[in-house]
Short mmCIF file of C-alpha atoms in Angstrom, two decimals:
data_model
loop_
_atom_site.label_atom_id
_atom_site.label_comp_id
_atom_site.label_asym_id
_atom_site.label_seq_id
_atom_site.Cartn_x
_atom_site.Cartn_y
_atom_site.Cartn_z
CA MET A 750 -51.90 -99.13 -16.76
CA ILE A 751 -51.91 -102.73 -18.35
CA LYS A 752 -55.09 -103.13 -20.14
CA LYS A 753 -56.46 -106.73 -20.59
CA PRO A 754 -57.14 -107.25 -24.35
CA SER A 755 -60.76 -107.54 -25.54
CA ILE A 756 -62.36 -111.05 -25.74
CA GLY A 757 -63.14 -109.86 -29.38
CA SER A 758 -59.56 -109.21 -30.22
CA VAL A 759 -58.33 -112.58 -28.48
CA VAL A 760 -60.95 -114.54 -30.39
CA LEU A 761 -59.62 -113.00 -33.67
CA ALA A 762 -56.28 -113.94 -32.49
CA LEU A 763 -56.85 -117.45 -31.88
CA ILE A 764 -58.20 -118.03 -35.40
CA PRO A 765 -54.69 -117.92 -37.14
CA PHE A 766 -53.47 -120.32 -34.36
CA CYS A 767 -56.09 -122.74 -35.31
CA GLY A 768 -55.74 -122.30 -39.03
CA MET A 769 -51.78 -122.51 -38.99
CA CYS A 770 -50.85 -124.40 -36.04
CA PHE A 771 -53.32 -126.70 -34.33
CA SER A 772 -55.15 -127.90 -37.49
CA VAL A 773 -51.91 -129.39 -39.08
CA PRO A 774 -53.07 -132.84 -39.58
CA LEU A 775 -55.78 -131.54 -41.73
CA TRP A 776 -53.78 -129.55 -44.11
CA ASP A 777 -50.35 -131.00 -44.13
CA ARG A 778 -50.77 -132.75 -47.44
CA VAL A 779 -49.50 -132.43 -51.11
CA ALA A 780 -52.82 -132.70 -52.79
CA PRO A 781 -55.00 -131.01 -54.30
CA ARG A 782 -52.04 -128.75 -55.86
CA VAL A 783 -53.28 -125.02 -55.94
CA LEU A 784 -51.54 -122.61 -58.34
CA GLY A 785 -48.78 -125.30 -58.77
CA LEU A 786 -48.16 -125.27 -55.15
CA PRO A 787 -48.21 -128.30 -52.79
CA PHE A 788 -51.43 -127.88 -50.77
CA ASN A 789 -49.60 -127.35 -47.60
CA MET A 790 -47.42 -124.54 -49.04
CA PHE A 791 -50.57 -122.75 -50.54
CA TRP A 792 -52.55 -123.07 -47.31
CA LEU A 793 -49.70 -121.39 -45.21
CA LEU A 794 -49.23 -118.56 -48.07
CA ALA A 795 -52.86 -117.96 -47.74
CA TRP A 796 -52.65 -117.44 -43.90
CA LEU A 797 -49.73 -115.22 -44.28
CA ALA A 798 -52.13 -113.03 -46.11
CA LEU A 799 -55.14 -113.54 -43.94
CA THR A 800 -53.33 -112.92 -40.65
CA PRO A 801 -52.73 -109.38 -40.94
CA ALA A 802 -56.29 -108.76 -42.15
CA LEU A 803 -57.54 -110.45 -39.02
CA MET A 804 -55.35 -108.57 -36.80
CA GLY A 805 -56.08 -105.40 -38.60
CA ILE A 806 -59.79 -105.93 -37.27
CA ALA A 807 -58.29 -106.62 -33.76
CA TYR A 808 -56.24 -103.42 -34.00
CA ARG A 809 -59.66 -101.39 -34.69
CA ILE A 810 -61.16 -103.15 -31.75
CA GLU A 811 -58.42 -102.53 -29.21
CA ARG A 812 -58.32 -98.85 -30.39
CA ARG A 813 -61.79 -97.96 -29.99
CA ARG A 814 -61.63 -98.80 -26.31
CA MET B 271 -11.19 -111.54 -64.38
CA SER B 272 -11.66 -115.14 -63.00
CA PRO B 273 -15.28 -116.14 -61.68
CA GLY B 274 -14.07 -116.23 -58.26
CA THR B 275 -12.52 -113.01 -58.28
CA LEU B 276 -15.50 -111.06 -59.66
CA ALA B 277 -17.65 -112.96 -57.24
CA LEU B 278 -15.47 -111.98 -54.21
CA SER B 279 -15.12 -108.10 -55.25
CA ILE B 280 -18.85 -107.84 -55.52
CA ILE B 281 -19.08 -109.56 -51.81
CA PHE B 282 -16.48 -106.82 -50.64
CA GLY B 283 -18.42 -103.93 -52.19
CA ILE B 284 -21.60 -104.92 -50.71
CA VAL B 285 -20.12 -105.47 -47.25
CA ALA B 286 -18.08 -102.18 -47.50
CA ILE B 287 -21.26 -100.23 -48.54
CA GLY B 288 -23.27 -101.63 -45.54
CA SER B 289 -20.51 -101.09 -43.24
CA CYS B 290 -19.88 -97.37 -44.20
CA ILE B 291 -23.94 -96.93 -43.71
CA GLY B 292 -23.32 -98.36 -40.38
CA PHE B 293 -20.70 -96.24 -39.47
CA LEU B 294 -22.26 -93.10 -40.59
CA ALA B 295 -25.63 -93.64 -39.04
CA ALA B 296 -24.66 -92.04 -35.67
CA ASN B 297 -23.01 -88.98 -37.19
CA LYS B 298 -23.28 -85.85 -34.89
CA ARG B 299 -25.56 -87.58 -32.00
CA GLN B 300 -24.60 -87.78 -28.67
CA LEU B 301 -24.15 -91.43 -28.08
CA ASN B 302 -25.23 -92.10 -24.43
CA LEU B 303 -26.42 -95.47 -23.02
CA GLU B 304 -29.97 -94.59 -23.96
CA GLU B 305 -29.25 -93.49 -27.63
CA TRP B 306 -26.73 -96.52 -28.05
CA ALA B 307 -29.11 -99.16 -26.75
CA VAL B 308 -32.81 -98.08 -27.61
CA ALA B 309 -31.95 -95.15 -30.16
CA GLY B 310 -33.40 -92.84 -27.62
CA ARG B 311 -36.98 -94.57 -28.07
CA GLY B 312 -37.35 -92.50 -31.39
CA LEU B 313 -37.86 -94.80 -34.23
CA GLY B 314 -40.93 -94.51 -36.29
CA LEU B 315 -42.86 -97.42 -37.95
CA VAL B 316 -41.05 -98.10 -41.00
CA LEU B 317 -37.55 -98.13 -39.06
CA VAL B 318 -38.94 -100.38 -36.34
CA TRP B 319 -40.15 -102.67 -38.98
CA ILE B 320 -36.71 -102.92 -40.52
CA LEU B 321 -34.95 -103.26 -37.12
CA LEU B 322 -37.26 -106.22 -36.13
CA ALA B 323 -37.28 -107.71 -39.75
CA GLY B 324 -33.37 -107.35 -39.90
CA GLU B 325 -32.87 -109.21 -36.78
CA THR B 326 -35.64 -111.96 -37.47
CA PHE B 327 -34.46 -112.85 -40.76
CA THR B 328 -30.91 -114.06 -40.28
CA THR B 329 -28.47 -116.33 -41.94
CA PHE B 330 -30.61 -118.94 -41.19
CA SER B 331 -33.37 -117.38 -43.25
CA VAL B 332 -31.17 -118.09 -46.26
CA LEU B 333 -28.85 -121.09 -45.38
CA GLY B 334 -30.83 -122.83 -42.67
CA ILE B 335 -34.18 -122.71 -44.21
CA SER B 336 -33.14 -124.05 -47.80
CA GLY B 337 -30.87 -126.27 -45.88
CA TRP B 338 -33.68 -127.51 -43.93
CA VAL B 339 -35.99 -128.29 -46.86
CA TYR B 340 -32.93 -129.76 -48.66
CA SER B 341 -32.25 -132.35 -45.82
CA LYS B 342 -35.93 -133.04 -44.12
CA GLY B 343 -38.23 -131.70 -46.34
CA GLY B 344 -41.90 -130.76 -45.18
CA PRO B 345 -40.80 -129.96 -41.41
CA VAL B 346 -39.29 -126.51 -42.78
CA LEU B 347 -42.75 -125.01 -42.66
CA TYR B 348 -42.70 -124.34 -39.21
CA VAL B 349 -40.79 -121.65 -39.66
CA LEU B 350 -43.23 -119.58 -41.77
CA VAL B 351 -46.00 -120.56 -39.01
CA TYR B 352 -43.98 -119.23 -36.13
CA LEU B 353 -42.87 -116.12 -37.52
CA THR B 354 -46.43 -115.13 -38.17
CA LEU B 355 -47.90 -116.24 -35.08
CA GLY B 356 -45.24 -114.92 -32.99
CA GLN B 357 -46.35 -111.38 -34.15
CA ILE B 358 -49.76 -111.89 -32.94
CA LEU B 359 -48.12 -112.33 -29.48
CA VAL B 360 -46.29 -109.13 -30.01
CA PHE B 361 -49.46 -107.60 -31.06
CA PHE B 362 -50.91 -108.37 -27.51
CA PHE B 363 -47.76 -107.69 -25.14
CA GLY B 364 -45.84 -105.30 -27.24
CA PRO B 365 -47.60 -102.06 -26.62
CA SER B 366 -47.47 -102.60 -22.59
CA LEU B 367 -44.06 -103.50 -22.46
CA TRP B 368 -43.08 -100.48 -24.57
CA GLU B 369 -45.32 -98.39 -21.94
CA LEU B 370 -43.62 -99.80 -18.86
CA GLY B 371 -40.05 -99.30 -20.86
CA ARG B 372 -40.76 -95.62 -21.18
CA ARG B 373 -42.26 -95.25 -17.49
CA PHE B 374 -39.35 -97.15 -15.72
CA GLY B 375 -36.66 -96.46 -18.27
CA LEU B 376 -35.99 -99.88 -19.25
CA GLN B 377 -33.77 -100.66 -21.79
CA THR B 378 -32.97 -104.56 -21.26
CA LEU B 379 -34.96 -107.81 -20.75
CA GLY B 380 -32.76 -107.78 -17.19
CA ASP B 381 -34.29 -104.29 -16.46
CA PHE B 382 -37.76 -105.59 -16.95
CA PHE B 383 -37.40 -108.47 -14.32
CA ALA B 384 -35.38 -106.41 -11.85
CA GLN B 385 -38.07 -103.67 -11.92
CA ARG B 386 -40.87 -106.00 -11.89
CA TYR B 387 -40.05 -108.75 -9.33
CA GLY B 388 -37.16 -106.46 -7.38
CA GLY B 389 -33.57 -107.94 -6.26
CA ARG B 390 -30.80 -108.57 -8.46
CA LEU B 391 -30.51 -112.35 -8.64
CA LEU B 392 -33.40 -112.99 -11.01
CA ALA B 393 -32.49 -110.39 -13.51
CA ALA B 394 -29.04 -111.13 -13.32
CA THR B 395 -29.89 -115.12 -13.91
CA VAL B 396 -32.12 -113.94 -16.79
CA ALA B 397 -29.31 -111.70 -18.08
CA LEU B 398 -26.72 -114.26 -17.77
CA ALA B 399 -28.74 -117.07 -19.88
CA GLY B 400 -29.78 -114.26 -22.17
CA VAL B 401 -26.17 -113.57 -22.82
CA VAL B 402 -25.29 -117.30 -23.31
CA PHE B 403 -28.37 -117.93 -25.87
CA LEU B 404 -27.11 -114.88 -27.77
CA ILE B 405 -23.37 -115.96 -28.05
CA VAL B 406 -24.77 -119.46 -29.29
CA TYR B 407 -26.91 -117.39 -31.82
CA LEU B 408 -24.11 -115.20 -32.62
CA GLN B 409 -21.72 -118.11 -33.20
CA LEU B 410 -24.35 -119.62 -35.44
CA GLN B 411 -24.31 -116.42 -37.70
CA LEU B 412 -20.55 -116.08 -37.92
CA THR B 413 -20.38 -119.83 -38.97
CA GLY B 414 -22.98 -119.09 -41.68
CA LEU B 415 -21.11 -115.91 -42.91
CA GLY B 416 -18.08 -118.00 -43.20
CA ILE B 417 -19.77 -120.38 -45.16
CA ILE B 418 -21.35 -117.84 -47.50
CA VAL B 419 -17.94 -116.14 -48.19
CA GLN B 420 -16.12 -119.36 -48.69
CA VAL B 421 -18.58 -120.83 -51.43
CA ALA B 422 -19.20 -117.70 -53.09
CA SER B 423 -15.77 -116.91 -53.54
CA PHE B 424 -15.22 -120.21 -55.26
CA GLU B 425 -13.06 -121.39 -52.11
CA ARG B 426 -10.64 -118.49 -52.88
CA ILE B 427 -11.13 -117.41 -49.35
CA GLY B 428 -11.49 -119.51 -46.14
CA ARG B 429 -13.80 -119.34 -43.54
CA THR B 430 -11.41 -118.22 -40.72
CA PRO B 431 -10.32 -115.01 -42.39
CA ALA B 432 -13.80 -114.24 -43.59
CA VAL B 433 -15.17 -114.65 -40.14
CA LEU B 434 -12.40 -112.89 -38.42
CA VAL B 435 -12.68 -109.62 -41.06
CA SER B 436 -16.60 -109.46 -40.67
CA ALA B 437 -16.61 -109.85 -36.85
CA ALA B 438 -14.17 -106.76 -36.77
CA ILE B 439 -16.19 -104.79 -38.65
CA ILE B 440 -19.24 -105.43 -36.99
CA ALA B 441 -17.90 -104.74 -33.73
CA CYS B 442 -16.39 -101.47 -34.91
CA PHE B 443 -19.89 -100.53 -36.27
CA VAL B 444 -21.93 -101.25 -32.96
CA LEU B 445 -19.25 -99.59 -30.88
CA ALA B 446 -19.51 -96.38 -33.28
CA SER B 447 -23.21 -96.15 -33.93
CA GLY B 448 -25.27 -98.69 -31.55
CA VAL B 449 -28.57 -99.57 -32.52
CA ARG B 450 -29.43 -96.98 -35.03
CA GLY B 451 -26.28 -98.32 -37.17
CA VAL B 452 -27.79 -101.63 -37.10
CA VAL B 453 -30.95 -100.10 -38.38
CA TRP B 454 -29.57 -98.58 -41.44
CA VAL B 455 -27.51 -101.23 -42.46
CA SER B 456 -30.68 -103.33 -42.09
CA VAL B 457 -32.32 -101.02 -44.52
CA PHE B 458 -29.81 -101.90 -47.34
CA LYS B 459 -29.56 -105.52 -46.48
CA ASP B 460 -33.43 -105.96 -46.69
CA PHE B 461 -33.46 -104.50 -49.83
CA LEU B 462 -30.98 -106.76 -51.22
CA LEU B 463 -32.23 -109.85 -49.51
CA VAL B 464 -35.54 -109.59 -50.79
CA ALA B 465 -34.29 -109.15 -54.28
CA VAL B 466 -32.10 -112.12 -53.82
CA ALA B 467 -35.23 -114.18 -52.77
CA VAL B 468 -37.07 -113.42 -55.58
CA VAL B 469 -34.23 -114.32 -58.05
CA VAL B 470 -33.32 -117.66 -56.32
CA GLY B 471 -37.13 -118.55 -55.55
CA ILE B 472 -38.33 -117.99 -59.02
CA GLY B 473 -35.30 -118.31 -60.89
CA LEU B 474 -33.90 -121.51 -59.67
CA PRO B 475 -36.99 -123.54 -60.52
CA TYR B 476 -37.68 -121.61 -63.72
CA VAL B 477 -34.22 -122.34 -65.20
CA HIS B 478 -34.17 -125.96 -64.29
CA PHE B 479 -37.80 -126.88 -64.49
CA GLY B 480 -39.49 -124.29 -66.49
CA GLY B 481 -41.44 -122.78 -63.55
CA ILE B 482 -42.42 -123.56 -59.79
CA GLY B 483 -45.45 -125.87 -60.40
CA PRO B 484 -43.20 -127.94 -62.83
CA MET B 485 -40.56 -128.28 -60.23
CA PHE B 486 -43.05 -129.27 -57.40
CA THR B 487 -44.53 -131.90 -59.96
CA ALA B 488 -41.03 -133.34 -60.51
CA LEU B 489 -40.27 -133.31 -56.87
CA ILE B 490 -43.40 -134.94 -55.66
CA LYS B 491 -42.90 -137.87 -58.34
CA ALA B 492 -38.93 -138.31 -57.39
CA ARG B 493 -39.50 -137.94 -53.82
CA PRO B 494 -42.96 -138.84 -52.71
CA GLY B 495 -43.83 -137.82 -49.15
CA TYR B 496 -40.80 -135.60 -48.86
CA LEU B 497 -42.89 -132.33 -48.72
CA THR B 498 -45.12 -133.34 -45.92
CA MET B 499 -44.41 -134.04 -42.28
CA PRO B 500 -42.02 -135.89 -41.03
CA GLY B 501 -40.51 -135.65 -44.82
CA GLY B 502 -36.97 -137.02 -44.62
CA THR B 503 -37.05 -137.39 -40.87
CA THR B 504 -38.62 -139.89 -38.69
CA ASN B 505 -39.41 -137.94 -35.59
CA LEU B 506 -40.43 -134.38 -36.80
CA THR B 507 -44.20 -135.21 -36.70
CA HIS B 508 -47.21 -133.29 -36.38
CA SER B 509 -47.14 -133.11 -32.38
CA TRP B 510 -43.44 -131.89 -32.65
CA PHE B 511 -44.80 -128.93 -35.34
CA VAL B 512 -47.41 -127.79 -32.87
CA SER B 513 -45.05 -127.67 -30.00
CA THR B 514 -41.98 -126.23 -31.91
CA VAL B 515 -44.47 -123.56 -33.29
CA LEU B 516 -45.80 -122.58 -29.83
CA VAL B 517 -42.18 -122.67 -28.30
CA ASN B 518 -40.68 -120.36 -31.08
CA SER B 519 -43.56 -117.98 -31.19
CA LEU B 520 -42.64 -116.47 -28.00
CA VAL B 521 -40.13 -114.28 -30.04
CA PHE B 522 -40.58 -111.37 -27.74
CA ALA B 523 -38.69 -113.32 -24.87
CA TRP B 524 -35.34 -112.92 -27.05
CA PRO B 525 -33.40 -110.28 -25.44
CA HIS B 526 -32.66 -108.41 -28.56
CA PHE B 527 -36.06 -108.56 -29.68
CA PHE B 528 -37.33 -107.49 -26.24
CA GLY B 529 -34.97 -104.51 -26.35
CA SER B 530 -35.91 -103.53 -29.75
CA ILE B 531 -39.51 -102.97 -28.70
CA PHE B 532 -38.03 -99.94 -26.69
CA THR B 533 -36.85 -98.41 -29.82
CA ALA B 534 -40.21 -97.44 -31.34
CA LYS B 535 -41.43 -93.97 -30.61
CA ASN B 536 -44.63 -95.19 -28.87
CA GLY B 537 -46.69 -98.26 -28.28
CA ASP B 538 -48.94 -97.87 -31.16
CA THR B 539 -46.05 -98.29 -33.29
CA VAL B 540 -44.97 -101.46 -31.98
CA ARG B 541 -48.63 -102.88 -32.29
CA ARG B 542 -48.90 -101.64 -36.03
CA ASN B 543 -45.40 -103.03 -36.81
CA SER B 544 -46.67 -106.55 -35.59
CA LEU B 545 -49.41 -106.31 -38.10
CA ILE B 546 -47.22 -105.97 -41.18
CA MET B 547 -44.68 -108.13 -40.27
CA PRO B 548 -46.01 -111.28 -41.79
CA PHE B 549 -45.44 -109.57 -45.26
CA TYR B 550 -41.79 -110.12 -44.45
CA VAL B 551 -42.27 -113.80 -44.28
CA PHE B 552 -43.16 -114.24 -47.97
CA PRO B 553 -39.60 -114.02 -49.11
CA LEU B 554 -38.78 -116.79 -46.83
CA ALA B 555 -41.27 -119.11 -48.97
CA LEU B 556 -39.21 -118.24 -51.94
CA ILE B 557 -36.10 -119.37 -50.17
CA ILE B 558 -38.01 -122.74 -49.54
CA PHE B 559 -38.84 -122.94 -53.18
CA ALA B 560 -35.40 -122.54 -54.12
CA GLY B 561 -34.41 -125.05 -51.61
CA CYS B 562 -36.84 -127.48 -53.15
CA ALA B 563 -34.91 -126.90 -56.51
CA ALA B 564 -31.79 -127.85 -54.93
CA ILE B 565 -32.84 -131.19 -53.75
CA LEU B 566 -33.24 -132.13 -57.56
CA VAL B 567 -30.54 -129.91 -58.87
CA THR B 568 -27.72 -130.77 -56.58
CA PRO B 569 -28.42 -133.89 -54.66
CA GLY B 570 -26.35 -135.65 -52.33
CA LEU B 571 -24.55 -132.96 -50.39
CA ALA B 572 -23.47 -133.97 -46.80
CA ASN B 573 -24.04 -130.71 -45.37
CA GLY B 574 -27.62 -129.17 -46.35
CA ASP B 575 -26.54 -125.70 -45.59
CA LEU B 576 -24.56 -125.51 -48.61
CA ALA B 577 -27.42 -126.76 -50.80
CA LEU B 578 -28.79 -123.17 -51.69
CA LEU B 579 -25.35 -121.77 -52.59
CA THR B 580 -24.11 -124.68 -54.48
CA ALA B 581 -27.37 -124.69 -56.72
CA VAL B 582 -26.81 -120.95 -57.33
CA ARG B 583 -23.27 -121.28 -58.21
CA MET B 584 -23.76 -123.86 -60.77
CA THR B 585 -26.94 -121.97 -62.26
CA PHE B 586 -26.32 -118.36 -62.43
CA PRO B 587 -23.47 -116.07 -63.37
CA PRO B 588 -20.28 -115.42 -61.18
CA TRP B 589 -21.46 -111.73 -60.43
CA LEU B 590 -24.95 -113.00 -59.35
CA LEU B 591 -23.41 -115.40 -56.86
CA GLY B 592 -21.36 -112.36 -55.64
CA VAL B 593 -24.60 -110.37 -55.16
CA ILE B 594 -26.15 -113.30 -53.35
CA GLY B 595 -23.02 -113.83 -51.54
CA GLY B 596 -22.74 -110.13 -50.27
CA ALA B 597 -26.71 -109.81 -49.46
CA SER B 598 -26.12 -113.17 -47.51
CA ALA B 599 -23.24 -111.62 -45.52
CA LEU B 600 -24.97 -108.56 -44.59
CA THR B 601 -27.73 -110.78 -43.48
CA ALA B 602 -25.48 -112.46 -41.06
CA MET B 603 -23.84 -109.19 -40.01
CA VAL B 604 -26.88 -107.36 -38.96
CA PRO B 605 -28.22 -109.86 -36.53
CA VAL B 606 -24.79 -110.26 -35.33
CA ALA B 607 -24.60 -106.52 -34.57
CA ILE B 608 -27.78 -106.54 -32.67
CA HIS B 609 -26.90 -109.47 -30.52
CA ILE B 610 -23.52 -108.28 -29.68
CA LEU B 611 -25.18 -104.82 -28.71
CA THR B 612 -27.90 -106.66 -26.62
CA ALA B 613 -25.66 -109.01 -24.90
CA SER B 614 -23.09 -106.50 -23.95
CA THR B 615 -25.81 -104.28 -22.47
CA LEU B 616 -27.16 -107.23 -20.44
CA LEU B 617 -23.58 -107.76 -19.16
CA ALA B 618 -22.73 -104.64 -18.10
CA LYS B 619 -26.23 -103.34 -17.01
CA ASN B 620 -27.67 -106.42 -15.17
CA ILE B 621 -24.70 -108.51 -14.18
CA TYR B 622 -21.79 -106.28 -13.75
CA ARG B 623 -23.27 -103.04 -12.34
CA PRO B 624 -25.48 -105.01 -9.58
CA TYR B 625 -22.66 -107.03 -8.28
CA LEU B 626 -19.60 -105.44 -9.00
CA ALA B 627 -20.10 -101.67 -9.14
CA PRO B 628 -23.38 -100.71 -7.78
CA ASN B 629 -22.97 -97.01 -7.82
CA MET B 630 -21.68 -96.65 -11.47
CA SER B 631 -23.52 -94.07 -13.47
CA ASP B 632 -25.16 -94.56 -16.83
CA GLU B 633 -22.40 -93.05 -18.49
CA ARG B 634 -19.76 -95.16 -17.24
CA ILE B 635 -22.05 -98.23 -17.80
CA ALA B 636 -22.22 -97.21 -21.41
CA GLY B 637 -18.26 -97.48 -21.39
CA ALA B 638 -18.29 -100.81 -19.65
CA ALA B 639 -20.85 -102.20 -22.23
CA ARG B 640 -18.31 -100.96 -24.84
CA ILE B 641 -15.71 -103.16 -23.37
CA ALA B 642 -18.01 -106.00 -23.15
CA VAL B 643 -18.81 -105.82 -27.13
CA VAL B 644 -15.16 -106.40 -27.54
CA ALA B 645 -15.14 -109.55 -25.16
CA ILE B 646 -18.55 -111.14 -26.57
CA THR B 647 -17.24 -110.65 -30.14
CA ALA B 648 -14.04 -112.48 -29.20
CA VAL B 649 -16.02 -115.26 -27.32
CA ALA B 650 -18.32 -115.73 -30.29
CA LEU B 651 -15.35 -115.83 -32.73
CA VAL B 652 -13.54 -118.38 -30.86
CA LEU B 653 -16.57 -120.75 -30.47
CA SER B 654 -17.42 -120.24 -34.44
CA LEU B 655 -13.98 -121.24 -35.35
CA ASN B 656 -14.02 -124.36 -33.41
CA SER B 657 -17.60 -125.33 -34.03
CA SER B 658 -18.62 -128.22 -36.12
CA ALA B 659 -22.27 -128.50 -35.27
CA THR B 660 -24.69 -127.59 -38.02
CA LEU B 661 -26.76 -124.10 -38.08
CA VAL B 662 -30.19 -125.33 -36.97
CA GLY B 663 -29.43 -127.71 -34.03
CA LEU B 664 -27.92 -124.72 -32.07
CA LEU B 665 -30.68 -122.40 -32.86
CA ILE B 666 -33.30 -125.02 -31.56
CA LEU B 667 -31.28 -125.36 -28.61
CA ALA B 668 -31.05 -121.41 -28.01
CA TYR B 669 -34.96 -120.99 -28.83
CA SER B 670 -36.00 -123.83 -26.30
CA GLY B 671 -33.87 -121.76 -23.56
CA VAL B 672 -35.25 -118.47 -24.42
CA ALA B 673 -39.00 -119.67 -24.25
CA GLN B 674 -38.38 -120.22 -20.57
CA PHE B 675 -38.12 -116.17 -19.99
CA ALA B 676 -41.64 -115.87 -21.26
CA PRO B 677 -43.61 -116.86 -18.07
CA GLY B 678 -41.83 -114.14 -16.27
CA ILE B 679 -42.62 -111.55 -18.88
CA VAL B 680 -46.30 -112.45 -19.44
CA LEU B 681 -47.26 -113.22 -15.80
CA GLY B 682 -45.07 -109.96 -14.86
CA LEU B 683 -47.78 -108.02 -16.97
CA TYR B 684 -50.98 -109.88 -15.88
CA SER B 685 -50.58 -111.65 -12.82
CA ARG B 686 -50.56 -110.62 -9.24
CA ARG B 687 -49.90 -113.83 -7.70
CA VAL B 688 -46.40 -114.68 -8.92
CA THR B 689 -43.39 -113.97 -7.17
CA GLY B 690 -39.72 -113.43 -8.08
CA MET B 691 -38.81 -116.58 -6.30
CA GLY B 692 -41.67 -118.40 -8.27
CA ILE B 693 -40.28 -116.95 -11.33
CA LEU B 694 -36.67 -117.89 -10.60
CA SER B 695 -37.38 -121.44 -9.77
CA GLY B 696 -39.60 -121.91 -12.81
CA LEU B 697 -36.94 -120.62 -15.00
CA LEU B 698 -34.00 -122.66 -13.62
CA ALA B 699 -36.41 -125.92 -13.84
CA GLY B 700 -37.25 -125.04 -17.28
CA LEU B 701 -33.47 -124.54 -18.62
CA ALA B 702 -32.67 -127.76 -16.93
CA VAL B 703 -35.25 -130.06 -18.47
CA ALA B 704 -34.80 -128.40 -21.76
CA GLY B 705 -30.84 -128.50 -21.51
CA TYR B 706 -31.00 -132.25 -20.69
CA LEU B 707 -33.27 -133.15 -23.34
CA THR B 708 -31.43 -131.39 -25.92
CA PHE B 709 -27.88 -132.14 -24.89
CA THR B 710 -28.91 -136.01 -24.21
CA HIS B 711 -30.14 -135.97 -27.87
CA ARG B 712 -33.80 -136.64 -26.70
CA ASP B 713 -35.23 -133.64 -28.55
CA PRO B 714 -37.98 -134.02 -29.73
CA PHE B 715 -39.18 -136.14 -26.64
CA MET B 716 -42.24 -138.23 -26.93
CA GLY B 717 -43.11 -136.47 -30.01
CA LEU B 718 -42.54 -132.97 -28.15
CA ASN B 719 -40.40 -130.02 -28.62
CA ALA B 720 -37.78 -129.98 -25.58
CA GLY B 721 -38.54 -126.31 -24.88
CA PHE B 722 -42.27 -127.29 -24.88
CA ILE B 723 -41.40 -129.81 -22.06
CA GLY B 724 -39.16 -127.36 -20.35
CA LEU B 725 -41.93 -124.74 -20.42
CA ALA B 726 -44.50 -127.11 -18.82
CA ALA B 727 -41.84 -127.84 -15.99
CA ASN B 728 -41.28 -124.03 -15.81
CA ILE B 729 -44.80 -123.37 -15.05
CA LEU B 730 -45.66 -126.12 -12.53
CA VAL B 731 -42.51 -125.05 -10.50
CA LEU B 732 -43.52 -121.37 -10.73
CA ALA B 733 -47.04 -121.96 -9.57
CA ALA B 734 -45.97 -124.22 -6.80
CA VAL B 735 -42.98 -121.81 -5.49
CA SER B 736 -45.20 -118.69 -5.87
CA SER B 737 -47.94 -120.15 -4.11
CA LEU B 738 -45.72 -121.04 -1.10
CA SER B 739 -43.65 -117.79 -0.80
CA SER B 740 -45.49 -114.64 0.82
CA ARG B 741 -43.21 -111.81 -0.47
CA LYS B 742 -45.12 -110.33 -3.33
CA VAL B 743 -43.63 -107.61 -4.91
CA ASN B 744 -44.63 -105.69 -7.97
CA GLY B 745 -42.28 -102.80 -9.07
CA PHE B 746 -44.89 -101.80 -11.61
CA GLY B 747 -47.01 -101.04 -8.72
CA GLU B 748 -50.33 -100.75 -10.80
CA ALA B 749 -52.14 -103.36 -8.61
CA PRO B 750 -53.90 -101.92 -5.50
CA GLY B 751 -52.80 -103.72 -2.08
CA THR B 752 -49.58 -105.31 -3.21
CA ALA B 753 -46.38 -103.80 -1.86
CA ARG B 754 -43.77 -101.76 -3.85
CA SER B 755 -40.27 -102.78 -4.35
CA PRO B 756 -38.46 -102.00 -1.19
CA THR B 757 -35.70 -100.50 -3.39
#
């Protein structure tokens, strides 16, 4: 009844964890400014948009199984 | 009409409309426990989205986040991250939890533990801890509500009457319409909240600095280093950030979030909802911009939680302050309603019935839960009127504690080796460690979130005790060779 998730969707899910969480020393800076925003805020806003895209692919993988 | 009167009437108007929606939502539906607590498991994608967003975006979203930017700077970014990553975990666990909920008729977090591990002690412990954390969170929302009405009414109305009146309204519509009422109030509130976020997040920087870019340029020049971690603090470092994000991303372990999963009409709805939730985080970024503007516009406030409303009050006309105040008040009322509802169901179903009234029917339990609504509202009211602690400190304590439920949920889904005794021992160890560190002001400890250290203790203890205890019960019964619950 409880299906374990596929490797593919777990890998896709790990990408935002790496991009937004574990890599914090790399992006937590003010420069370069992008669109007027400090770099750390721009970086996180970009990931807010990117995460649903990645999980959308994971959703398709899970549904096909 | 004086500015205070105008702002105040708009706040009242918005709260009144919201309350009417709450009362009307359950009209003509038979309100049994299943309908009251989980909306008959019938909500579609949009309503589940609004319910989960409504309970995730709280007073903290408005006052706490802007307050954190104001007094701490860069560390506030953890909020954007944990809300997004938390939804990834819901993507994986949510559909399975929903499926189990339907199959075994689960309505609460306590029901899950009772069904999976058997016995009543573990479920009652989870329920009791859950009720305590929900009351802490409730108190936080009510305190925030009082602040909003006080500032937005130009100090014409004190915190005490504001909190008393709104708590009474909330308790009434929870009693009258259950979770469905909360959903429909949430629809109205979210519409207003997003509008408010856009107005303050773009308006404040524009009025004072000519735009968001120039505002950040001015802020970086005036306060170098403030917008990165540790910002205005000494101990909110990158290791704190990572550990806090991981602990807080366990949002599914919050009893009210867990219960809301069951309101969906199927597991796929839960999963698709997790995909679109991150879009709700964008308005919070706008609130962060508004808080950044407040740093330069109203410097020197002792209480950062007041920063946003103070900046708005000196920038915009009173009617807009009224709209913002009303939207923020509803933003407090929606989570308060869902917390009251969850806490009273836990109390009646997972503590009162197993120990004091084992033969009570679901119908009578629904009645007991309604009595619990009144009791829990009263306790939260007393706490919020006597508390002086700031908003976020309490929230962190509750989050560290709630995270300790997560191993029992996740391992309950996927592991055959964990035992109820192991989960209970781990939970108590995790709560003890996190609580000790928080109450002795050692959070963060060695750069790590107290809940994270509690979670490490939790997992170590549960692994050790599970390997020693032989009685392996799995009430979900899907694993061949494992014994079914004796009940």
